[in-house]
XYZ file of C-alpha atoms in Angstrom:
781
model
C -16.184 -57.188 -2.833
C -13.390 -55.168 -1.095
C -13.550 -51.384 -0.617
C -10.532 -50.991 -2.916
C -12.251 -52.954 -5.731
C -15.465 -50.995 -5.193
C -13.738 -47.632 -5.444
C -11.942 -48.655 -8.649
C -15.290 -49.637 -10.172
C -16.718 -46.258 -9.192
C -13.795 -44.452 -10.889
C -14.299 -46.586 -14.034
C -18.038 -45.852 -14.036
C -17.483 -42.092 -13.698
C -14.973 -42.173 -16.553
C -17.425 -44.065 -18.843
C -20.283 -41.662 -18.030
C -18.080 -38.649 -18.709
C -16.951 -40.156 -22.053
C -20.604 -40.711 -23.046
C -21.492 -37.116 -22.097
C -23.642 -38.274 -19.181
C -21.324 -37.396 -16.332
C -20.189 -34.203 -14.670
C -18.865 -32.891 -17.971
C -22.434 -32.185 -19.167
C -23.309 -29.975 -16.207
C -23.143 -26.272 -16.993
C -22.651 -23.208 -14.848
C -20.715 -25.077 -12.144
C -18.749 -23.094 -9.614
C -15.497 -23.670 -7.744
C -15.666 -24.797 -4.119
C -15.248 -22.712 -0.988
C -14.496 -23.877 2.535
C -15.809 -26.116 4.005
C -15.363 -28.631 1.149
C -17.695 -31.591 1.713
C -17.974 -32.949 -1.890
C -21.778 -33.071 -1.558
C -22.915 -30.207 -3.801
C -23.656 -31.312 -7.361
C -23.558 -27.706 -8.582
C -19.921 -27.337 -7.575
C -17.048 -28.411 -9.814
C -14.579 -29.798 -7.254
C -12.314 -30.857 -10.154
C -9.676 -32.755 -8.121
C -6.400 -32.893 -10.053
C -4.262 -35.935 -9.386
C -0.507 -35.722 -9.797
C 2.471 -38.066 -9.427
C 0.291 -40.901 -10.901
C -2.482 -40.547 -8.317
C -6.002 -40.917 -9.737
C -8.472 -38.596 -7.992
C -12.269 -38.551 -8.197
C -15.392 -37.745 -6.172
C -17.227 -41.009 -5.477
C -19.902 -42.467 -3.251
C -18.697 -43.002 0.309
C -17.438 -46.633 0.407
C -17.514 -46.829 4.220
C -20.536 -44.938 5.497
C -20.456 -45.409 9.223
C -20.301 -43.529 12.490
C -16.981 -41.964 11.454
C -18.441 -40.346 8.339
C -22.052 -40.384 7.151
C -21.394 -38.296 4.019
C -22.842 -39.562 0.737
C -19.794 -38.632 -1.356
C -16.074 -38.365 -0.634
C -12.796 -37.860 -2.446
C -10.850 -40.979 -3.435
C -7.113 -40.910 -4.076
C -5.870 -44.096 -5.721
C -2.095 -44.267 -5.278
C -1.050 -47.004 -7.745
C 1.989 -49.242 -7.445
C 5.268 -47.299 -7.822
C 3.549 -43.900 -8.038
C 5.678 -40.972 -6.919
C 6.562 -40.432 -3.262
C 5.001 -36.965 -3.565
C 1.865 -38.108 -5.386
C -1.469 -36.606 -4.411
C -4.289 -34.387 -5.630
C -5.172 -30.678 -5.574
C -8.433 -28.731 -5.429
C -8.660 -25.092 -6.499
C -10.888 -22.838 -4.386
C -13.092 -20.025 -5.639
C -11.088 -17.454 -3.669
C -8.122 -17.209 -1.337
C -8.544 -18.596 2.174
C -9.447 -15.924 4.738
C -6.745 -16.574 7.326
C -8.368 -14.239 9.834
C -10.794 -17.125 10.336
C -7.986 -19.314 11.678
C -4.947 -21.250 10.489
C -6.093 -24.676 11.693
C -7.793 -27.113 9.299
C -9.392 -30.499 9.823
C -9.690 -33.327 7.316
C -11.512 -36.651 7.548
C -9.247 -39.441 6.324
C -9.759 -43.156 5.605
C -6.439 -44.990 5.297
C -5.734 -48.695 4.739
C -2.951 -48.494 7.345
C -2.252 -46.696 10.627
C 0.837 -44.519 11.075
C 0.727 -43.202 7.496
C 1.797 -39.531 7.036
C -0.786 -37.356 5.306
C 0.477 -34.014 4.083
C -1.878 -31.030 3.948
C -0.675 -28.148 1.745
C -2.102 -24.752 0.807
C -0.598 -22.722 -2.009
C -1.158 -19.766 -4.313
C -2.828 -20.868 -7.572
C -0.789 -18.266 -9.431
C 2.553 -18.925 -7.736
C 3.352 -22.445 -6.528
C 6.409 -21.064 -4.723
C 4.010 -19.525 -2.189
C 2.811 -22.360 0.052
C 2.515 -23.769 3.572
C 2.418 -27.506 4.328
C 2.007 -29.679 7.441
C 2.073 -33.460 8.039
C -0.111 -35.508 10.367
C -0.110 -39.320 10.818
C -3.134 -41.574 10.709
C -3.790 -43.512 13.904
C -6.245 -46.179 12.707
C -6.537 -48.544 9.748
C -9.551 -48.966 7.449
C -11.671 -46.479 9.386
C -12.498 -42.810 9.244
C -10.699 -40.361 11.554
C -10.239 -36.589 11.677
C -6.721 -35.178 11.316
C -5.836 -31.603 12.285
C -3.287 -29.368 10.566
C -2.087 -25.912 11.709
C -0.482 -24.310 8.647
C 0.905 -21.416 10.713
C 3.446 -23.851 12.183
C 5.132 -24.241 8.786
C 8.306 -22.224 8.204
C 6.965 -20.884 4.897
C 3.655 -19.661 6.325
C 2.795 -16.000 5.784
C -0.567 -14.498 6.738
C -0.252 -12.061 3.831
C -0.097 -14.826 1.227
C -3.071 -15.721 -0.968
C -3.601 -19.462 -0.490
C -6.251 -20.536 -2.972
C -5.351 -24.187 -3.652
C -5.430 -27.198 -1.314
C -3.228 -30.221 -2.030
C -3.493 -33.574 -0.234
C -0.681 -36.180 -0.188
C -1.543 -39.693 1.092
C 1.367 -41.706 2.569
C 3.684 -38.798 1.789
C 7.324 -39.701 1.192
C 6.629 -43.299 0.169
C 6.200 -44.672 -3.331
C 2.782 -46.064 -4.238
C 1.734 -49.488 -3.001
C -1.485 -49.777 -5.006
C -3.815 -48.482 -2.296
C -6.934 -46.344 -2.031
C -7.262 -43.449 0.393
C -10.488 -41.546 1.034
C -10.797 -37.967 2.259
C -13.708 -35.723 3.160
C -14.866 -32.553 4.940
C -11.980 -30.099 4.603
C -12.842 -27.454 7.199
C -11.254 -24.351 8.661
C -11.289 -24.260 12.443
C -11.582 -20.875 14.097
C -8.301 -20.125 15.836
C -8.241 -20.879 19.539
C -5.547 -18.313 20.267
C -5.535 -14.731 19.060
C -2.347 -12.703 18.640
C -1.407 -10.445 21.519
C -2.355 -6.771 21.448
C -2.108 -3.832 23.798
C -2.926 -3.670 26.646
C -1.470 -7.047 27.722
C -2.738 -8.342 31.066
C -1.618 -12.002 30.697
C -4.965 -13.078 32.158
C -6.584 -14.136 28.869
C -6.341 -17.874 28.231
C -7.004 -17.556 24.495
C -4.196 -15.082 23.662
C -0.940 -16.230 22.106
C 1.677 -13.983 23.694
C 4.524 -15.825 21.908
C 6.597 -15.235 25.050
C 10.242 -16.085 24.378
C 13.154 -15.837 26.821
C 16.699 -15.200 25.627
C 20.184 -14.825 27.076
C 19.497 -17.555 29.709
C 16.338 -15.902 30.978
C 13.448 -18.352 31.417
C 10.082 -16.702 30.685
C 6.607 -18.012 31.508
C 3.088 -16.846 32.354
C 2.442 -17.851 35.971
C -0.001 -17.191 38.781
C 0.667 -13.861 40.472
C 3.017 -14.656 43.425
C 2.295 -11.337 45.150
C -1.353 -10.444 44.775
C -1.536 -7.200 46.695
C -2.873 -3.681 46.336
C -0.094 -2.989 43.827
C -1.343 -5.679 41.448
C -4.461 -7.825 41.860
C -4.049 -9.643 38.506
C -4.411 -13.427 38.471
C -1.539 -13.992 36.070
C 1.793 -12.278 35.385
C 4.944 -13.095 33.479
C 7.922 -14.426 35.364
C 11.382 -13.621 34.040
C 13.772 -15.941 35.845
C 17.251 -14.522 35.266
C 19.503 -17.528 35.857
C 22.937 -17.326 37.414
C 24.329 -17.952 33.915
C 22.207 -15.227 32.297
C 23.757 -12.711 29.939
C 23.876 -9.005 30.747
C 21.302 -8.575 27.962
C 19.072 -11.493 29.012
C 15.335 -10.915 28.836
C 12.122 -11.946 27.099
C 10.022 -10.789 24.161
C 6.321 -10.746 23.351
C 5.076 -10.592 19.753
C 2.046 -8.520 18.828
C -0.474 -9.368 16.159
C 0.005 -5.984 14.480
C 2.279 -2.971 14.699
C 1.776 -0.512 17.552
C -0.329 2.511 16.595
C 2.056 5.307 17.553
C -0.547 7.985 16.926
C -2.135 6.866 20.202
C 1.023 7.722 22.126
C 4.677 6.856 22.678
C 4.531 6.322 26.452
C 4.175 2.774 27.796
C 3.664 1.575 31.349
C 4.647 -1.790 32.860
C 3.970 -3.125 36.349
C 7.241 -4.502 37.689
C 8.142 -6.577 40.750
C 11.892 -6.614 41.413
C 13.819 -8.278 44.248
C 15.937 -5.119 44.536
C 15.483 -1.367 44.217
C 17.583 0.650 41.783
C 17.547 -2.123 39.157
C 17.512 -0.883 35.541
C 14.654 -2.325 33.488
C 14.960 -1.884 29.732
C 11.806 -1.576 27.640
C 12.319 -2.144 23.908
C 10.016 -2.108 20.904
C 11.181 -3.456 17.564
C 9.965 -4.585 14.160
C 9.745 -8.365 14.429
C 10.527 -8.571 10.706
C 13.587 -6.298 10.978
C 15.369 -6.210 14.330
C 17.457 -3.203 13.206
C 14.327 -1.050 13.588
C 13.908 -0.504 17.313
C 13.573 1.975 20.154
C 14.608 1.255 23.752
C 14.481 3.107 27.070
C 15.791 2.270 30.577
C 14.025 3.086 33.856
C 15.146 2.042 37.338
C 12.990 0.337 39.938
C 12.464 2.305 43.132
C 11.235 -0.396 45.522
C 12.201 -3.963 46.420
C 9.911 -7.024 46.514
C 6.864 -4.952 45.718
C 4.840 -4.015 42.657
C 5.332 -0.593 41.073
C 4.442 0.943 37.699
C 7.324 2.094 35.501
C 6.776 4.486 32.601
C 8.792 4.413 29.348
C 8.671 7.062 26.583
C 10.129 5.372 23.489
C 10.167 8.655 21.550
C 13.089 9.726 23.802
C 15.342 7.101 22.190
C 17.605 8.355 19.364
C 16.570 5.436 17.137
C 12.855 6.148 17.484
C 10.865 6.808 14.321
C 7.105 7.227 14.103
C 7.297 5.593 10.655
C 8.627 2.293 12.016
C 6.396 -0.757 12.454
C 7.072 -1.830 16.050
C 5.417 -5.227 16.522
C 7.515 -6.838 19.286
C 8.080 -5.787 22.900
C 11.189 -6.935 24.762
C 11.801 -6.606 28.516
C 15.272 -6.787 30.098
C 15.405 -7.142 33.909
C 18.560 -5.736 35.577
C 19.861 -4.752 32.158
C 23.638 -4.561 31.822
C 24.315 -6.967 34.689
C 24.924 -10.707 34.430
C 22.776 -13.144 36.405
C 23.208 -13.093 40.198
C 24.343 -16.094 42.254
C 21.447 -18.500 42.535
C 19.439 -16.530 39.994
C 16.562 -14.073 40.562
C 12.891 -13.790 39.659
C 11.401 -10.633 38.180
C 7.658 -10.336 37.598
C 6.008 -8.067 35.070
C 2.406 -7.357 34.147
C -0.058 -4.988 32.454
C 1.927 -3.620 29.523
C -0.143 -0.630 28.415
C 0.107 2.247 25.969
C -0.678 5.590 27.562
C -3.006 7.636 25.389
C -1.685 11.039 24.351
C -3.097 13.721 26.605
C -1.868 16.388 24.207
C -3.884 16.880 21.035
C -1.207 18.074 18.635
C -2.221 20.062 15.555
C -2.410 18.758 12.023
C -2.232 20.740 8.821
C -3.626 23.253 8.113
C -2.677 25.059 11.356
C -5.279 27.791 11.814
C -5.004 28.443 15.599
C -8.818 28.345 15.747
C -9.421 24.932 17.336
C -9.686 25.185 21.132
C -9.298 21.393 21.485
C -5.822 21.495 19.925
C -2.696 22.196 21.974
C -0.658 24.335 19.577
C 1.916 24.869 22.340
C 4.185 27.292 20.430
C 7.642 27.162 21.994
C 9.665 30.349 21.701
C 13.470 30.348 21.736
C 16.287 32.845 21.390
C 14.272 35.149 23.729
C 11.281 35.272 21.390
C 7.952 35.018 23.243
C 5.272 32.999 21.434
C 1.539 32.728 22.116
C -1.819 32.358 20.385
C -3.777 35.634 20.651
C -6.805 37.384 19.193
C -6.121 38.674 15.681
C -5.063 42.354 16.067
C -5.649 43.194 12.390
C -8.546 41.516 10.612
C -7.996 43.403 7.350
C -6.752 40.815 4.884
C -7.197 37.999 7.400
C -10.543 37.398 9.053
C -9.286 34.675 11.421
C -10.239 35.113 15.066
C -6.888 33.866 16.391
C -3.293 34.085 15.190
C 0.209 33.314 16.460
C 2.103 36.236 17.956
C 5.913 36.181 17.988
C 7.285 39.039 20.047
C 10.963 39.574 19.187
C 12.311 41.778 21.976
C 15.302 44.068 21.833
C 17.448 41.363 23.455
C 16.406 38.579 21.012
C 18.991 36.496 19.215
C 19.462 36.715 15.453
C 18.045 33.169 15.305
C 15.131 33.797 17.688
C 11.807 32.222 16.738
C 9.210 29.638 17.760
C 8.417 25.999 17.009
C 5.164 24.032 16.827
C 5.119 20.231 16.968
C 2.569 18.518 14.723
C 0.779 15.212 15.248
C 2.287 13.358 12.297
C 5.114 13.890 9.796
C 4.291 16.058 6.796
C 2.870 14.014 3.938
C 5.274 15.109 1.220
C 3.458 13.088 -1.434
C 0.886 15.891 -1.346
C 3.491 18.445 -2.340
C 6.447 20.405 -0.957
C 4.891 23.891 -1.186
C 3.736 25.507 2.056
C 2.073 28.873 2.598
C 1.955 31.058 5.723
C 0.070 34.266 6.324
C 2.458 36.840 7.798
C 2.001 40.300 9.337
C 5.304 42.165 9.645
C 5.953 45.697 10.957
C 8.353 46.261 8.062
C 8.693 45.325 4.391
C 11.709 43.405 3.147
C 12.041 41.398 6.366
C 13.356 37.813 5.890
C 11.050 35.142 7.311
C 12.605 31.710 7.673
C 10.416 28.598 7.552
C 12.028 25.421 8.841
C 10.640 21.907 9.111
C 12.531 19.343 11.160
C 12.371 15.931 12.828
C 11.266 16.269 16.465
C 13.599 13.406 17.417
C 16.623 14.535 15.406
C 17.183 18.261 14.882
C 19.930 17.501 12.350
C 17.186 16.404 9.972
C 15.630 19.584 8.606
C 14.800 21.696 5.558
C 14.648 25.507 5.713
C 13.937 28.382 3.366
C 13.814 32.203 3.568
C 11.244 34.535 1.972
C 11.044 38.311 2.363
C 7.929 40.245 3.292
C 6.756 42.724 0.657
C 4.433 44.897 2.750
C 4.453 46.587 6.147
C 1.775 46.333 8.859
C -0.500 44.266 6.622
C -1.267 40.604 6.080
C 0.306 38.801 3.107
C 0.811 35.162 2.144
C 4.353 33.865 1.725
C 4.977 30.584 -0.094
C 7.906 28.264 0.586
C 8.996 25.267 -1.499
C 11.033 23.246 0.994
C 12.240 20.870 -1.739
C 14.545 23.652 -2.967
C 16.568 23.504 0.264
C 19.861 21.621 -0.041
C 19.072 19.487 3.038
C 15.614 18.440 1.839
C 14.925 14.719 1.675
C 11.465 13.310 0.906
C 12.267 10.272 3.069
C 12.650 12.375 6.228
C 9.977 12.691 8.907
C 9.369 16.402 9.315
C 7.006 16.785 12.278
C 7.988 20.180 13.678
C 7.389 23.605 12.104
C 9.736 26.461 13.064
C 9.251 30.181 12.229
C 11.999 32.816 12.476
C 10.882 36.483 12.144
C 13.533 38.859 10.737
C 15.983 35.977 10.570
C 19.644 36.891 10.871
C 18.991 40.165 12.685
C 19.005 40.754 16.443
C 15.947 42.281 18.131
C 15.195 45.894 17.243
C 15.169 48.707 19.781
C 11.974 48.462 21.763
C 11.160 45.066 20.267
C 8.695 44.123 17.515
C 5.596 41.982 17.093
C 5.082 39.584 14.187
C 1.875 37.648 13.537
C 1.489 34.350 11.703
C -1.559 32.364 10.652
C -2.861 29.571 8.416
C 0.169 27.380 7.859
C -1.002 25.219 4.937
C 0.345 22.684 2.514
C -0.234 23.732 -1.078
C -1.024 20.561 -2.954
C 0.986 20.457 -6.158
C -0.193 18.581 -9.182
C 2.451 17.334 -11.562
C 1.432 18.104 -15.137
C 0.406 15.059 -17.119
C 2.939 14.243 -19.834
C 1.712 14.784 -23.369
C 1.875 11.447 -25.159
C -0.260 9.247 -27.351
C -3.112 8.660 -27.087
C -4.139 12.336 -26.967
C -7.752 12.917 -25.954
C -7.420 16.533 -24.711
C -9.297 15.601 -21.496
C -6.532 16.179 -18.944
C -6.848 19.500 -17.134
C -3.181 19.387 -16.132
C -1.537 18.242 -19.353
C 0.449 20.854 -21.225
C -0.931 20.137 -24.698
C 0.206 23.594 -25.890
C -1.047 23.243 -29.493
C 0.861 25.712 -31.718
C -0.756 27.112 -34.830
C 1.331 28.070 -37.866
C 0.690 29.463 -41.356
C -1.907 31.839 -39.814
C -3.967 28.966 -38.335
C -5.371 29.533 -34.813
C -6.089 26.805 -32.298
C -7.236 26.008 -28.758
C -8.544 23.141 -26.614
C -12.210 23.797 -25.850
C -15.545 22.187 -24.998
C -16.813 19.806 -27.658
C -19.367 21.792 -29.747
C -20.945 18.678 -31.279
C -21.202 15.636 -29.002
C -23.099 13.633 -31.595
C -20.712 10.928 -32.730
C -18.060 11.969 -30.206
C -18.932 12.253 -26.521
C -15.548 13.664 -25.479
C -15.816 16.723 -23.236
C -12.809 18.467 -24.806
C -11.526 18.652 -28.377
C -8.955 20.591 -30.399
C -10.211 23.489 -32.534
C -8.252 24.515 -35.647
C -9.423 27.608 -37.530
C -7.987 28.356 -40.952
C -8.918 32.026 -41.530
C -9.264 33.683 -44.921
C -5.826 34.131 -46.417
C -4.196 31.432 -44.263
C -1.398 29.504 -45.929
C -2.141 26.336 -47.886
C 0.083 24.519 -45.389
C -1.428 26.089 -42.275
C -1.974 23.758 -39.353
C -1.183 22.933 -35.745
C 1.708 21.113 -34.052
C 1.605 19.319 -30.696
C 4.944 18.574 -29.029
C 5.064 15.241 -27.168
C 6.882 14.477 -23.920
C 7.490 10.916 -25.074
C 8.573 9.447 -28.399
C 5.728 7.723 -30.237
C 5.798 3.975 -29.540
C 5.686 2.270 -32.943
C 6.187 -1.260 -31.611
C 2.435 -2.087 -31.637
C 2.110 -1.001 -35.268
C 1.932 2.070 -37.505
C -1.827 2.520 -37.977
C -3.140 5.687 -36.302
C -6.593 7.209 -36.125
C -7.875 10.746 -35.610
C -11.454 11.830 -34.943
C -12.220 14.723 -37.294
C -15.114 17.193 -37.660
C -14.945 19.038 -40.997
C -17.335 21.575 -42.544
C -17.162 19.716 -45.860
C -16.758 16.178 -47.153
C -13.739 15.381 -49.294
C -11.476 17.641 -47.237
C -7.849 16.419 -47.227
C -6.406 16.005 -43.718
C -2.633 15.571 -43.498
C -1.190 13.810 -40.437
C 2.520 14.267 -39.930
C 4.996 12.890 -37.356
C 8.276 14.774 -36.841
C 11.519 14.256 -34.941
C 12.175 17.755 -33.618
C 15.716 16.778 -32.617
C 16.697 16.143 -36.241
C 18.535 18.826 -38.273
C 16.225 21.315 -40.043
C 15.591 21.073 -43.742
C 15.715 24.007 -46.192
C 12.388 25.344 -44.850
C 13.439 25.145 -41.215
C 11.334 22.053 -40.542
C 12.698 18.829 -38.991
C 14.398 16.695 -41.631
C 13.085 13.432 -40.152
C 9.353 13.061 -40.610
C 6.572 10.839 -41.925
C 3.283 12.153 -43.331
C 0.095 10.785 -44.848
C -3.030 12.377 -46.269
C -6.618 11.062 -45.902
C -9.836 12.822 -46.952
C -13.012 13.244 -44.929
C -16.192 11.524 -46.120
C -18.773 13.447 -44.105
C -19.664 17.098 -43.602
C -20.356 18.771 -40.250
C -20.197 15.539 -38.283
C -17.574 13.481 -36.495
C -15.823 10.624 -38.252
C -12.694 8.598 -37.555
C -9.933 8.759 -40.169
C -7.312 6.028 -40.308
C -3.675 6.659 -41.295
C -1.298 3.762 -42.002
C 1.943 5.646 -41.561
C 3.993 2.658 -42.676
C 2.833 3.435 -46.263
C 4.410 6.901 -46.134
C 7.603 7.051 -48.260
C 9.718 8.517 -45.460
C 8.385 6.315 -42.649
C 10.984 4.466 -40.578
C 10.016 2.554 -37.407
C 13.491 3.270 -36.027
C 12.926 7.026 -36.013
C 12.060 8.900 -32.831
C 8.945 10.870 -33.745
C 8.116 13.285 -30.917
C 5.731 15.780 -32.509
C 2.283 15.435 -34.096
C 1.285 17.911 -36.814
C -2.253 18.299 -38.227
C -3.011 20.088 -41.520
C -6.747 20.685 -42.207
C -7.716 21.097 -45.888
C -4.088 20.682 -46.863
C -2.853 22.492 -50.009
C -5.794 24.904 -49.976
C -5.633 28.484 -48.753
C -7.734 29.474 -45.767
C -11.422 30.262 -46.269
C -12.300 31.103 -42.677
C -13.258 27.486 -41.922
C -13.115 25.756 -38.512
C -12.172 22.117 -37.928
C -12.258 20.022 -34.752
C -9.976 17.095 -34.012
C -9.775 14.581 -31.155
C -8.512 11.176 -29.998
C -5.180 10.809 -31.773
C -4.158 7.241 -31.058
C -2.320 4.137 -32.196
C -4.973 1.693 -33.351
C -2.681 -1.271 -32.681
C -1.791 -0.307 -29.090
C -2.020 -3.260 -26.723
C -2.702 -3.455 -23.023
C 0.075 -3.397 -20.442
C 2.236 -6.512 -20.147
C 1.900 -7.672 -16.498
C 5.404 -9.171 -16.721
C 6.724 -5.602 -16.484
C 5.459 -5.588 -12.908
C 6.687 -9.085 -11.955
C 9.452 -7.753 -9.715
C 7.719 -4.556 -8.634
C 7.669 -4.031 -4.874
C 4.108 -3.423 -3.628
C 4.077 -2.765 0.114
C 1.068 -1.938 2.267
C 1.523 -0.419 5.703
C 0.262 -0.550 8.305
C -1.163 -4.004 7.596
C -3.485 -4.628 9.420
C -4.793 -1.084 8.903
C -7.424 0.943 10.739
C -8.204 4.305 9.139
C -5.416 5.061 6.670
C -3.269 2.881 4.432
C 0.074 3.730 2.861
C 0.960 2.052 -0.430
C 4.608 2.070 -1.530
C 5.445 0.827 -5.022
C 7.584 1.321 -8.100
C 6.175 1.955 -11.568
C 8.259 0.616 -14.476
C 6.205 2.834 -16.784
C 3.967 5.889 -16.571
C 0.194 5.683 -16.721
C -3.134 6.443 -15.078
C -3.081 4.811 -11.645
C -6.107 3.420 -9.839
C -6.760 1.119 -6.885
C -9.622 -1.279 -6.215
C -10.356 -2.820 -2.811
C -12.054 -6.188 -3.153
C -13.521 -8.345 -0.407
C -13.050 -12.101 -0.248
C -16.325 -12.619 -2.104
C -14.883 -10.760 -5.092
C -16.959 -7.621 -4.544
C -15.288 -4.265 -5.169
C -15.968 -2.128 -2.077
C -13.834 0.901 -2.948
C -12.358 2.429 -6.119
C -9.904 5.305 -6.149
C -8.524 6.966 -9.279
C -5.179 8.579 -8.501
C -4.603 10.110 -11.947
C -1.406 10.062 -13.942
C 1.717 8.788 -12.190
C 5.115 8.818 -13.843
C 7.702 6.049 -13.880
C 9.557 5.641 -10.557
C 8.975 5.203 -6.829
C 5.702 6.365 -5.288
C 3.849 6.321 -1.980
C 0.088 6.845 -1.974
C -2.374 7.003 0.916
C -5.906 5.582 1.002
C -8.534 6.518 3.568
C -10.405 3.454 4.879
C -12.695 4.829 7.584
C -15.829 3.583 5.807
C -14.516 0.036 5.243
C -15.508 -2.672 7.722
C -13.031 -5.000 9.438
C -12.043 -8.050 7.421
C -9.689 -9.462 4.803
C -9.454 -7.773 1.409
C -7.448 -7.711 -1.790
C -5.994 -4.399 -2.930
C -5.585 -4.328 -6.719
C -3.372 -1.827 -8.497
C -4.213 -0.917 -12.098
C -2.383 1.128 -14.712
C -4.483 2.533 -17.569
C -7.273 0.244 -16.406
C -5.178 -2.934 -16.645
C -4.601 -5.039 -13.511
C -0.879 -5.228 -12.678
C -0.454 -6.033 -8.950
C -2.328 -7.155 -5.861
C -1.714 -7.647 -2.159
C -3.785 -8.902 0.754
C -4.942 -6.311 3.290
C -6.381 -6.858 6.747
C -8.560 -4.100 8.182
C -9.030 -4.098 11.955
C -11.200 -1.419 13.557
């Protein structure tokens, strides 16, 4: 019996057993496979899905020999005239961890040699996200191992979530009625790691991705001049041909963006055939070449190694927010290739660590390890000194700005900070000030260290003399303010606009802090009275009094906060409370609403009313557009949930814009000094968020890979309570962060990751507890 006939019998037998309930279909609690996939585990549901007329099944190994001793393998029967793209797919339990390598091996048994086998990985949830590679068989009717590097495919992206493997036997050719067998899908640890700083070019297992351009030929070679200046074994040779462009050079790609908090100065060992040759050092975003910073430095010696230093922050295009992930080197920049061509050698590209420890907010002037380095200008002298007046400010040290008689009207001092101000935390800043006079204008200015035309400034007057006070500045009120700017310098101007006084004056400053602002939560349904920042502002009328307070009876309602309504003796029959909403009530889910009510007596009528406050008033001064319904309590002195189907109200109209909720306890009865509690006003029919709303939402993580902190930029098509979950590749949630209410629009949030170990993770974004977006994150410590 042939192998082909045997495999067909196996497929038929499996089908019969499954039909009778004796096959794999009767096994419960099976799990999806993970790499490596060897088809040997009976507890795993490999579930191969044939397509394009291919029949796929897990069968006994029909050719158990030296090439493959496995008991079971995958058979792909490609029948006569099946599609050219026919094959089979296997879904994995989780996305492939690409930090483990991009190379995969597959054992293949083919009836013919020279047959192309396509290996494809794709996203289970989005087939448009994929990477595929072909490899040809080399033997017939025998097992062999084929290797596929998916990173070589044009569509490959390390950030993608590949969770499905597809296999295509004899890809590109219609079926010829043949059987193919496959086994042992394995991920091979990558042999080459992406380049990172420092780069010595001595490591054999690093992929420098060295690429010459402009007729410069680039290669890693043995060091041609191993001397005291450079004892490295290997260097890069940039051969600038006679035909080379003035901008000819070579680039090296890094595995991740440069961490600019370490420093902006880079050193390169250079060997040049001539002295006085300009060498250009450039860093750029390999995904966006318009984001770059470049600096030129001239060689000083000929035919000898020297170390050149480049400070990229000196370039006008530099931005600490950019993701520089490529380094380019240009020998003899600006000059075309010389006759006969020339060789330039370069080595040891390193990032110099900052020797200056710049301050971060808050700036207290107390840390002796920080270089505050206040820089006076306009003849103002600036220095950190012992606090001369500890009344009202107990700090040991403060900043002294001495404005002499000769000082300019714009005299002051600046302090550079380690990183741009995080404006997502708020735009309010406070400074403690000691002024010799009251009514003196103090100007606070924040600006970009690299571009002084980017700034925001604001004046505040002192209110006391010779005493400490705290001045607060909201920089967002300045006409030049822009939240997208990188403000990383603080500037203080004492008595701005006035020249120095006779004899000069001293001003003292301390504790420059960012005042975190919390946007008030919008008042909308559902209302649970739990938000500390929501402006519920319940308004009593008809002599009723009201407030949001601690729940006095948590039996039957465990809410921490509830609404109290007291109807005192003599209160009007129509007394109650109104709550203005920031959003119109969404009636699309339905018109059934519920309210939790605590009443002192059963049978008490509770009237729920919705109003459109923008509608013209009626004869009593109330909105003319409204809908109201009355329901009676059934219990006394205990919580119960009352249901109101507003669609049964005579005046209800789903097209109306109801933006106010009104509650009437014991409606139509005058007050008897009774107290009622109400809570959880909600639409019973409300549904969870539609993920399609977020289909086109940008969700960007940077830096990625991350070390300590992660920035998350995204757009919300609707408002809601925002949270993030960080999940490892085993599906375990390792971090949860609740961000609170976020309104519709663009946002940037920051997560602190110092406690998270290196590895691959999924970051999930949720709105009101519903999953809406995810992205892969690599953490590298």
